[in-house]
Amino acid sequence: MFKSRDFLLAGAVAAVLLPFTALSAAEKPIGRVPTAEEIARWDIDVRPDGLGLPPGRGTAKEGEEIYLARCASCHGEFGEAVGRWPPLVGGQGSLTWDEPIKTVTSYWPYATTVFDYIKRAMPFGDAQSLTDDEVYAITAFLLASDGIISEDFVVDAQSLPKIVMPNADGFVEDPRPDVPKGEPCMKDCVAEVTIIGHARKIGVTPEDKARPVTD
Amino acid sequence: MTKEDGGRRGRAGLDRRSLLGGAAGVGGTLLAAAGGARAEEAAIPAELPEWSRYLGPGVDDEPYGKPSKYEAHVIRRNVEWLTASTESSVNFTPLPWLNGIITPNGVFFERHHGGRAEIDPTKHRLLIHGLVEKPLVYTMEDIKRLPCEDRIWFLECAANGGMEWRGAQLNGCQYVRGMIGCAQWTGVRLKTLLERSGLKPNAKWVLAEGADASALTRSFPIEKALDDAFVAYAQNGEALRPGQGYPLRLILPGWEANMSVKWLRRIEVGDAPWYTRWETSKYTDLLPSGKAYKFTWVQEANSVITWPAPEHKVDGPGQYMIRGLAWSGRGRIVRVDLTFDGGKNWVTAPLQEPILPKALTRFYYPWRWDGSSVIIASRAIDETGYVQPTITQLRNARGRNSIYHNNAIITWLVNSSGEVENVQVA
């Protein structure tokens, strides 16, 4: 017991004294400076101001064929979605509805995000298999499908950041906490308690026979 | 036997009843409420059970242990209709059967956006670049040589409780609040990594990227990166599980867990946010006006009663222990109140140690059930004075289409049969 404590103490002292930032040349370094080519392999992100957009171009006309081959099986021929996969177009003006339709064209604030997301993650299950020209063309096809750009509009690193999305002004900074403040009530807080919703009546909870009823 | 051992055994004794109940349920024989059946259930068996007579397996049959077969119901579950595919979906921690504040690794909820990546750690790299003086790429071996810490924090999906915005919908504690887990994480402060590269003066934002098939990216401010942001390689004493980002993940304590990027491969420093898909199209809170809150990072104070809960049945009048969890992304929980009449009157429940910032906190409360229908709920208050709101208060602020950040008080109706249901009250 005493021995192991000594060891622990010695370890703690060593941790404090070890010069982590100034190792001598003979010691094995921690981390390596990557080459610019290495960084470029992973640095594919794109910002709303266009930073990170690669060379290349595409139009909606060019994008239609690629979209039908690579995207439509989940997102539908017109971006309307198949089954529970996300719809990509439509729904402009629906955000105040009781059942809003949140799509790329109705909800996304920046067109650059469309390029960034398709390039890094689509098609679902075959990520990063599209060329930059193909990503530009699919982006153009989606935006043109809902009238944001024309069918022959050339989408590239210069034009994409300038496209104003319908919901560009749709977001506000987080104001939370946005609920009443102050010492909570402890006694006689409400006159009458009404049950306004029963989960059992909705009946969408997964059935599970393995689940015990009592515990 | 030490005093400490004795204490532990005493506590384990309390759980014996629940083990028996669970076993009976699995077998399909419901416990009868009649007194005779109770006496039989509690009797010391007349016959010596086989485990008291014959040898059990030796120490070499199970190199990595599993829970008892009688605990087979304590598993993660998913809700099939929620998502189009299980690869971009979520499962739920079985909160109603767990104890303490640490979530076992095998049942810690998972949310993936491109399936669970299985990464060879020798091929994994972490790249730090962007507005830094010296970009650096690390191997896992490198990262484990840096100054490390152990920290206990919860991770909660922004969509926890999301299905309840429009009304009481899922009848289960696991489904209503199970997109959360709490663990002891081992790793390196992100600050350590950023300081080794040296921040440029215009460094204001950070982008984290995963190495999975969704290459998930999230932006966060440099202040968080230099505060408590953490790069973890271990969880509850063992390497991260693949479903939690093995071999390396980011943790942004107290913030929506989508930002705690799993399979972390890249940290880029910039001067403005990226507005990735996951901070625009998703994880933004739509309001009735058609506007949406953006950058809603913190997980506000929240709580849930884990016993009784819809997964359990209160087995006849008598004394029980109410069990529950509370947490806040803003810091420590300072108080939890309970109501037994739907919110007319409240009492304060004692909190269990340890009470850690941005971690799950346990509360227990002895309760005598008289067999009548009662409406029970818990309400958490954190060290900033924030009081967990009612669903009505949340809807008044944000409507019903927010999807995310529903931390409203969860209410259980215990009917006179002892069955428990998820309800909403006004």
XYZ file of C-alpha atoms in Angstrom:
641
model
C 0.000 0.000 0.000
C 2.694 2.448 1.085
C 4.823 1.562 -1.924
C 2.073 2.173 -4.441
C 1.350 5.524 -2.824
C 4.958 6.526 -3.234
C 4.720 5.546 -6.854
C 1.595 7.636 -7.331
C 3.235 10.637 -5.719
C 6.315 10.218 -7.897
C 4.049 10.035 -10.925
C 2.274 13.240 -9.954
C 5.542 15.101 -9.509
C 6.826 13.819 -12.834
C 3.642 14.959 -14.576
C 4.097 18.465 -13.243
C 7.788 18.673 -14.076
C 7.728 17.125 -17.552
C 8.201 19.932 -20.062
C 5.379 19.031 -22.454
C 6.022 21.901 -24.808
C 9.821 21.811 -24.968
C 11.029 18.289 -25.667
C 14.614 17.938 -26.776
C 15.300 16.830 -30.352
C 16.196 13.301 -29.279
C 12.774 12.644 -27.776
C 9.782 11.274 -29.647
C 7.526 14.212 -30.534
C 3.798 14.289 -29.804
C 1.992 15.124 -33.018
C 3.447 15.874 -36.418
C 3.101 18.890 -38.700
C 0.975 17.697 -41.644
C 1.704 18.649 -45.241
C -0.674 20.997 -47.078
C -1.731 18.065 -49.270
C -2.666 16.020 -46.196
C -4.807 18.833 -44.803
C -6.501 19.314 -48.184
C -7.570 15.639 -48.205
C -9.854 16.235 -45.217
C -10.515 19.975 -45.350
C -13.658 19.878 -47.480
C -15.916 22.135 -45.412
C -17.638 25.124 -47.000
C -18.817 28.305 -45.301
C -21.656 30.696 -46.286
C -19.072 33.243 -47.494
C -17.821 30.638 -49.971
C -14.611 29.794 -48.115
C -13.735 26.197 -48.958
C -15.679 25.917 -52.229
C -13.573 23.968 -54.751
C -13.129 24.693 -58.482
C -15.839 23.281 -60.724
C -19.329 24.141 -61.969
C -22.750 22.777 -62.728
C -26.246 23.681 -63.914
C -29.676 22.309 -63.090
C -29.932 20.789 -66.574
C -26.720 18.853 -65.970
C -27.803 17.991 -62.452
C -31.152 16.398 -63.347
C -29.670 13.191 -64.746
C -27.214 12.806 -61.867
C -29.968 13.502 -59.347
C -32.245 10.857 -60.880
C -29.418 8.292 -60.820
C -27.941 9.006 -57.410
C -30.597 10.750 -55.250
C -34.145 10.059 -56.455
C -34.464 6.541 -55.004
C -34.766 8.105 -51.533
C -35.668 11.735 -52.190
C -38.132 11.172 -55.067
C -37.972 12.241 -58.718
C -38.990 15.770 -57.813
C -37.374 15.993 -54.367
C -40.724 15.206 -52.761
C -39.241 12.236 -50.802
C -39.935 8.519 -50.821
C -41.433 7.164 -47.616
C -39.870 8.696 -44.536
C -36.735 10.004 -46.305
C -36.451 13.793 -46.158
C -38.168 15.909 -48.846
C -35.719 18.349 -50.429
C -37.942 20.880 -52.152
C -41.352 22.472 -51.639
C -42.924 23.856 -48.510
C -41.994 27.511 -49.065
C -44.259 29.611 -46.849
C -45.233 26.632 -44.690
C -43.052 27.390 -41.673
C -45.918 29.045 -39.797
C -48.304 26.199 -40.524
C -49.451 23.691 -37.942
C -47.577 21.037 -39.979
C -44.589 22.919 -41.439
C -42.700 21.356 -44.358
C -39.015 21.912 -43.670
C -36.975 21.349 -46.837
C -33.731 22.610 -48.357
C -35.621 25.285 -50.240
C -38.125 26.228 -47.518
C -35.865 26.159 -44.445
C -32.116 26.070 -45.146
C -30.640 29.580 -44.790
C -27.529 29.115 -46.971
C -27.036 27.499 -50.387
C -23.401 26.719 -49.493
C -24.617 24.256 -46.842
C -26.345 22.263 -49.592
C -23.046 21.835 -51.429
C -21.139 21.056 -48.218
C -23.604 18.409 -47.053
C -24.016 16.636 -50.402
C -20.261 16.565 -50.900
C -19.458 15.128 -47.449
C -22.341 12.775 -46.773
C -24.375 11.960 -49.894
C -25.482 9.661 -51.403
C -26.407 8.067 -48.070
C -24.294 4.917 -47.900
C -21.841 6.002 -50.625
C -20.422 9.198 -49.173
C -17.863 11.352 -51.018
C -18.313 9.458 -54.265
C -19.523 12.469 -56.288
C -17.178 14.768 -58.213
C -17.206 18.476 -57.403
C -18.887 19.192 -60.763
C -21.603 16.658 -59.898
C -22.162 18.260 -56.473
C -22.450 21.710 -58.068
C -24.918 20.311 -60.629
C -27.108 18.534 -58.049
C -27.118 21.683 -55.896
C -28.216 23.688 -58.955
C -30.938 21.127 -59.757
C -32.422 21.343 -56.253
C -32.389 25.144 -56.130
C -33.874 25.396 -59.655
C -36.590 22.840 -58.810
C -38.136 25.408 -56.489
C -37.466 28.467 -58.639
C -34.589 29.881 -56.573
C -32.341 29.926 -59.672
C -33.008 29.362 -63.380
C -32.311 26.044 -65.153
C -29.230 27.362 -66.948
C -27.769 29.283 -63.988
C -24.120 28.212 -63.582
C -23.400 27.307 -59.969
C -19.721 27.604 -59.016
C -17.490 28.926 -56.228
C -18.275 32.541 -57.186
C -22.041 32.294 -57.753
C -23.129 29.870 -55.017
C -22.445 32.149 -51.996
C -24.424 34.954 -53.681
C -27.642 32.952 -53.987
C -30.140 34.232 -51.387
C -32.215 31.407 -49.940
C -35.927 32.084 -49.186
C -35.390 31.532 -45.442
C -32.063 33.397 -45.160
C -33.531 35.697 -42.504
C -35.386 32.928 -40.701
C -33.069 32.459 -37.739
C -32.627 34.377 -34.489
C -30.001 33.977 -31.760
C -30.924 31.689 -28.853
C -32.729 33.864 -26.259
C -33.134 31.094 -23.670
C -33.993 31.020 -20.842
C -37.351 31.965 -22.342
C -39.648 30.628 -19.590
C -40.825 32.333 -16.352
C -38.128 33.007 -13.761
C -38.334 33.244 -9.997
C -38.957 31.101 -6.937
C -41.338 28.282 -7.878
C -44.695 27.872 -6.128
C -44.868 25.112 -3.465
C -48.453 25.249 -2.124
C -51.898 25.676 -3.687
C -50.244 26.462 -7.033
C -53.188 25.628 -9.293
C -56.874 25.437 -8.495
C -57.736 22.554 -10.785
C -55.535 19.965 -12.506
C -56.795 18.728 -15.887
C -55.207 15.871 -17.791
C -54.915 17.160 -21.361
C -53.117 14.223 -22.924
C -52.867 10.435 -22.408
C -49.971 8.568 -24.087
C -51.955 5.310 -23.900
C -54.729 6.722 -26.063
C -52.238 7.702 -28.797
C -51.065 4.087 -29.007
C -47.740 4.558 -30.808
C -45.422 3.168 -28.125
C -43.490 0.145 -29.423
C -44.861 -3.129 -28.071
C -42.282 -5.144 -26.209
C -43.142 -8.522 -24.813
C -39.684 -8.819 -23.209
C -40.502 -5.890 -20.984
C -41.716 -6.865 -17.533
C -44.928 -5.262 -16.360
C -43.852 -5.029 -12.740
C -40.519 -4.282 -11.218
C -16.618 -7.564 6.785
C -16.086 -3.834 6.934
C -18.803 -1.385 7.781
C -18.710 -0.228 4.178
C -19.353 -3.746 2.898
C -22.285 -4.062 5.239
C -23.771 -0.872 3.921
C -23.449 -2.050 0.384
C -25.139 -5.336 1.105
C -27.950 -3.526 2.802
C -28.586 -1.476 -0.291
C -28.410 -4.520 -2.551
C -31.048 -6.104 -0.332
C -33.494 -3.378 -1.288
C -33.133 -4.392 -4.926
C -33.982 -8.037 -4.344
C -37.661 -7.376 -4.597
C -37.268 -5.783 -8.010
C -35.215 -8.703 -9.280
C -37.947 -11.118 -8.294
C -40.590 -8.955 -9.926
C -38.577 -8.687 -13.135
C -38.084 -12.428 -13.339
C -41.783 -13.076 -12.854
C -42.663 -10.606 -15.592
C -40.301 -12.196 -18.105
C -41.876 -15.548 -17.411
C -45.254 -14.091 -18.212
C -46.647 -14.703 -14.714
C -47.856 -11.439 -13.344
C -47.592 -10.941 -9.640
C -50.979 -11.437 -8.116
C -51.999 -8.680 -5.741
C -53.680 -11.084 -3.318
C -52.139 -11.457 0.135
C -51.706 -15.234 -0.186
C -49.648 -14.938 -3.347
C -47.506 -12.277 -1.676
C -46.730 -14.525 1.255
C -45.777 -17.337 -1.111
C -43.581 -14.990 -3.126
C -41.736 -13.792 -0.050
C -41.279 -17.258 1.494
C -37.834 -18.814 1.696
C -38.092 -21.623 -0.899
C -38.552 -25.092 0.640
C -36.259 -26.703 -1.921
C -32.584 -25.916 -2.245
C -32.186 -24.087 -5.569
C -29.774 -25.609 -8.088
C -27.368 -22.684 -7.821
C -26.898 -23.488 -4.132
C -26.029 -27.107 -4.856
C -24.143 -27.306 -8.142
C -21.058 -25.452 -9.250
C -21.438 -22.436 -11.448
C -19.144 -21.691 -14.400
C -15.505 -20.948 -13.667
C -13.535 -17.770 -14.194
C -12.601 -18.566 -17.790
C -16.032 -18.882 -19.401
C -16.777 -15.183 -19.795
C -13.691 -13.014 -20.457
C -15.947 -9.994 -20.943
C -18.908 -10.188 -18.584
C -22.564 -9.628 -19.337
C -25.526 -8.821 -17.065
C -27.621 -11.621 -15.571
C -30.018 -13.263 -18.030
C -32.787 -12.094 -15.718
C -31.910 -8.512 -16.664
C -32.488 -9.132 -20.382
C -35.139 -6.402 -20.503
C -32.593 -3.717 -19.567
C -31.643 -2.840 -23.129
C -31.589 0.097 -25.489
C -34.744 0.346 -27.570
C -35.601 2.376 -30.640
C -38.856 3.674 -32.091
C -39.068 2.315 -35.611
C -41.486 4.896 -36.984
C -39.308 7.846 -35.939
C -36.773 7.646 -38.767
C -36.346 6.335 -42.311
C -33.425 4.058 -41.450
C -31.714 2.714 -38.355
C -28.347 4.037 -39.610
C -29.507 7.597 -39.153
C -31.514 7.205 -36.009
C -31.459 7.064 -32.234
C -31.991 4.531 -29.497
C -32.926 5.119 -25.881
C -31.195 4.414 -22.571
C -33.320 2.116 -20.331
C -33.555 4.719 -17.546
C -36.423 3.040 -15.637
C -34.181 0.101 -14.702
C -30.918 1.910 -13.985
C -29.521 3.109 -10.670
C -27.078 5.784 -9.599
C -25.765 8.413 -11.991
C -23.426 6.397 -14.228
C -24.941 4.871 -17.361
C -23.456 1.452 -18.181
C -21.609 1.561 -21.498
C -23.671 -1.244 -23.036
C -26.959 0.656 -22.675
C -25.766 4.242 -23.230
C -28.058 5.736 -25.908
C -26.705 6.087 -29.445
C -27.515 8.589 -32.152
C -25.801 7.987 -35.468
C -26.100 9.882 -38.745
C -24.331 7.378 -40.983
C -24.292 4.185 -38.951
C -21.869 3.053 -36.272
C -18.325 3.445 -37.657
C -15.894 0.670 -36.737
C -12.501 2.397 -36.769
C -9.052 0.796 -36.603
C -7.360 2.982 -33.969
C -3.936 2.581 -35.584
C -5.376 4.235 -38.714
C -7.179 7.020 -36.863
C -5.744 10.543 -36.884
C -6.781 13.820 -35.291
C -5.937 16.895 -37.355
C -5.810 20.369 -35.760
C -5.601 23.140 -38.362
C -7.038 26.429 -39.608
C -6.267 29.654 -37.734
C -3.405 28.143 -35.729
C 0.322 28.886 -35.818
C 1.255 25.232 -36.269
C -1.177 22.606 -37.604
C -0.634 19.213 -36.031
C -1.810 15.685 -36.743
C -1.971 13.198 -33.872
C -2.077 9.430 -33.641
C -4.051 7.834 -30.797
C -0.740 6.985 -29.171
C 0.230 10.680 -29.279
C -3.036 11.773 -27.671
C -2.640 9.325 -24.792
C 0.764 10.863 -23.971
C -0.797 14.290 -23.306
C -1.972 15.484 -19.849
C -5.258 13.686 -19.157
C -8.228 14.066 -16.815
C -11.258 12.071 -15.673
C -14.546 13.992 -15.746
C -18.180 13.001 -15.171
C -20.672 14.598 -17.552
C -24.019 13.747 -19.093
C -24.626 13.683 -22.831
C -28.192 14.425 -23.909
C -29.591 14.519 -27.430
C -31.256 17.830 -28.279
C -34.320 15.816 -29.339
C -34.774 14.135 -25.941
C -38.494 14.479 -25.241
C -39.050 15.784 -28.771
C -41.992 13.487 -29.421
C -43.914 15.089 -26.532
C -44.082 18.656 -27.898
C -47.531 18.108 -29.403
C -48.902 16.012 -26.577
C -48.224 12.987 -24.384
C -47.262 10.426 -26.993
C -44.877 7.660 -25.923
C -45.861 5.658 -22.885
C -42.471 4.946 -21.383
C -39.840 6.663 -19.271
C -37.238 5.141 -21.599
C -38.828 6.807 -24.649
C -39.745 10.094 -23.019
C -36.315 10.902 -21.518
C -33.960 8.112 -22.615
C -31.801 10.070 -25.072
C -29.391 10.716 -22.220
C -26.505 9.017 -20.485
C -23.868 10.020 -17.973
C -20.355 8.662 -17.777
C -16.879 9.240 -16.468
C -14.834 10.280 -19.465
C -11.052 10.105 -19.736
C -9.202 12.281 -22.181
C -7.521 15.579 -22.920
C -8.831 19.114 -22.765
C -9.331 20.563 -26.236
C -7.575 23.648 -24.837
C -4.383 21.570 -24.448
C -4.483 20.607 -28.128
C -5.259 24.148 -29.295
C -2.486 25.644 -27.166
C 0.031 23.172 -28.593
C -0.845 24.474 -32.076
C -1.106 28.120 -30.989
C -4.246 30.139 -31.792
C -4.047 33.052 -34.186
C -5.566 36.359 -32.929
C -8.640 36.048 -35.189
C -9.501 32.545 -33.936
C -13.205 32.848 -32.996
C -14.948 29.607 -33.999
C -14.105 25.926 -34.094
C -15.373 23.199 -36.429
C -15.343 19.563 -35.292
C -15.673 16.750 -37.829
C -16.319 13.023 -37.460
C -14.709 10.231 -39.478
C -17.963 8.285 -39.953
C -19.963 8.035 -43.201
C -21.852 11.245 -42.358
C -18.606 13.213 -41.752
C -20.716 15.138 -39.255
C -19.616 18.717 -38.620
C -20.600 21.261 -35.957
C -19.367 24.809 -35.230
C -18.865 26.161 -31.726
C -17.325 29.323 -30.282
C -13.670 29.434 -29.230
C -14.779 30.329 -25.674
C -16.285 26.848 -25.238
C -13.199 25.273 -26.814
C -10.974 26.984 -24.232
C -13.381 26.370 -21.327
C -14.408 22.744 -20.758
C -14.386 21.177 -24.251
C -12.825 17.742 -23.984
C -11.467 15.048 -26.281
C -12.263 11.645 -24.768
C -10.880 8.208 -25.530
C -12.320 6.310 -22.577
C -15.730 5.979 -20.964
C -16.359 4.453 -17.538
C -12.893 2.961 -17.386
C -12.695 1.286 -20.789
C -12.075 2.506 -24.303
C -15.050 4.261 -25.893
C -17.486 1.835 -27.480
C -17.742 2.105 -31.303
C -21.252 3.519 -30.846
C -19.802 6.318 -28.724
C -17.128 7.309 -31.226
C -14.248 4.872 -30.726
C -11.416 5.663 -30.681
C -11.947 9.388 -30.051
C -14.827 11.783 -29.522
C -15.401 15.391 -28.638
C -17.389 16.303 -25.532
C -18.927 19.740 -25.122
C -20.238 19.401 -21.557
C -23.824 20.528 -20.956
C -24.507 21.202 -24.633
C -26.714 19.217 -27.017
C -24.900 15.942 -27.607
C -24.975 16.240 -31.398
C -22.084 18.690 -30.945
C -20.008 16.129 -29.043
C -18.795 14.799 -32.375
C -18.016 11.080 -32.367
C -15.156 9.433 -34.285
C -13.460 12.859 -34.064
C -10.883 13.252 -36.802
C -10.570 17.002 -37.394
C -10.654 20.293 -35.501
C -10.512 23.413 -37.664
C -10.212 26.889 -36.185
C -11.879 29.752 -38.046
C -13.201 33.292 -37.657
C -16.919 32.608 -38.333
C -19.398 29.729 -37.939
C -19.835 27.248 -40.789
C -23.643 26.848 -40.635
C -23.449 23.129 -41.350
C -26.555 21.074 -42.062
C -26.642 20.007 -38.398
C -26.865 23.591 -37.134
C -29.358 24.914 -39.693
C -31.650 22.269 -41.170
C -31.602 20.308 -37.887
C -31.095 21.215 -34.222
C -32.763 24.607 -34.699
C -36.025 25.329 -32.884
C -38.910 26.441 -35.123
C -41.341 28.933 -33.558
C -45.002 29.691 -34.422
C -43.836 32.917 -36.141
C -41.916 30.852 -38.704
C -38.597 32.078 -37.292
C -36.307 29.605 -35.557
C -33.805 29.778 -32.713
C -30.303 28.969 -33.946
C -27.250 27.882 -31.954
C -29.443 26.502 -29.150
C -26.570 24.711 -27.495
C -27.234 24.368 -23.766
C -29.438 21.579 -22.422
C -31.576 23.326 -19.812
C -32.506 21.897 -16.389
C -34.527 18.717 -16.624
C -35.663 15.764 -14.513
C -37.662 12.575 -14.667
C -39.064 10.072 -12.182
C -37.610 6.675 -13.121
C -39.647 4.737 -10.546
C -42.570 4.533 -10.713
C -42.775 4.883 -14.466
C -44.935 3.451 -17.278
C -42.566 0.478 -17.530
C -43.335 -0.426 -13.917
C -46.456 -1.170 -11.990
C -46.916 -0.122 -8.378
C -47.695 -3.488 -6.800
C -50.250 -2.635 -4.150
C -50.537 -0.018 -1.410
C -47.549 0.434 0.876
C -44.159 2.026 1.172
C -41.926 2.583 -1.862
C -38.962 4.683 -2.917
C -39.531 7.259 -5.625
C -36.394 7.264 -7.787
C -35.430 9.928 -10.239
C -32.767 11.844 -12.122
C -32.142 15.557 -12.577
C -29.569 17.423 -14.647
C -28.673 20.812 -16.067
C -26.324 21.836 -18.838
C -25.721 25.113 -17.002
C -24.153 23.542 -13.914
C -25.251 21.846 -10.702
C -28.731 20.810 -9.681
C -29.605 22.522 -6.382
C -33.135 21.261 -5.786
C -35.729 18.798 -7.008
C -39.392 19.169 -6.043
C -42.020 16.451 -6.302
C -45.783 16.695 -6.605
C -48.348 13.965 -5.959
C -51.397 15.979 -7.018
C -50.487 17.082 -10.537
C -48.727 20.282 -9.501
C -51.024 21.816 -6.873
C -48.543 21.203 -4.056
C -44.850 20.357 -4.066
C -42.332 18.900 -1.614
C -38.546 18.930 -1.905
C -36.753 15.624 -2.381
C -33.283 15.058 -0.928
C -30.463 14.852 -3.485
C -27.892 12.058 -3.464
C -24.177 12.789 -3.553
C -22.274 13.371 -5.709
C -23.916 16.487 -7.105
C -21.675 17.385 -10.035
C -22.048 20.155 -12.615
C -23.404 19.008 -15.993
C -23.858 15.472 -14.649
C -26.877 13.380 -13.749
C -27.964 13.856 -10.126
C -30.016 11.250 -8.252
C -32.936 11.899 -5.991
C -34.847 9.414 -3.841
C -37.989 10.025 -1.830
C -39.829 7.589 0.456
C -43.462 7.364 -0.614
C -46.447 5.630 0.873
C -49.021 4.782 -1.779
C -52.579 4.472 -0.444
C -53.909 2.808 -3.595
C -55.707 5.846 -4.971
C -55.091 7.502 -8.333
C -52.273 10.063 -8.073
C -50.500 12.370 -10.533
C -46.777 12.557 -9.800
C -44.049 14.714 -11.318
C -40.609 16.127 -10.591
C -39.261 19.653 -11.139
C -35.534 20.478 -11.216
C -33.889 23.772 -10.235
C -30.257 24.473 -11.113
C -27.602 26.724 -9.616
C -28.488 29.587 -11.975
C -31.995 29.634 -10.450
C -33.552 28.203 -13.621
C -36.736 26.272 -12.843
C -37.755 23.367 -15.092
C -40.901 24.616 -16.893
C -44.288 23.036 -17.458
C -45.199 21.963 -20.998
C -47.679 24.872 -21.089
C -44.926 27.367 -20.265
C -42.710 25.887 -22.988
C -45.503 25.950 -25.570
C -46.268 29.557 -24.651
C -42.635 30.401 -25.437
C -42.042 28.191 -28.493
C -45.278 26.675 -29.790
C -45.440 22.984 -30.708
C -43.097 22.591 -33.686
C -39.711 23.071 -32.052
C -38.872 19.324 -32.005
C -35.743 20.015 -29.915
C -35.036 21.071 -26.331
C -38.252 19.925 -24.674
C -37.257 19.932 -21.003
C -40.823 20.246 -19.697
C -41.894 18.560 -16.471
C -42.806 14.918 -17.135
C -45.994 13.743 -15.429
C -47.003 10.180 -14.557
C -50.564 9.163 -13.730
C -50.614 6.240 -11.274
C -54.110 4.768 -11.493
C -55.842 2.837 -8.724
C -54.575 -0.454 -10.232
C -51.007 0.801 -9.850
C -50.505 1.157 -13.612
C -48.447 4.172 -14.630
C -49.109 6.325 -17.683
C -47.360 9.271 -19.339
C -49.848 12.168 -19.284
C -49.765 15.911 -19.760
C -51.611 18.214 -17.381
C -52.730 21.826 -17.465
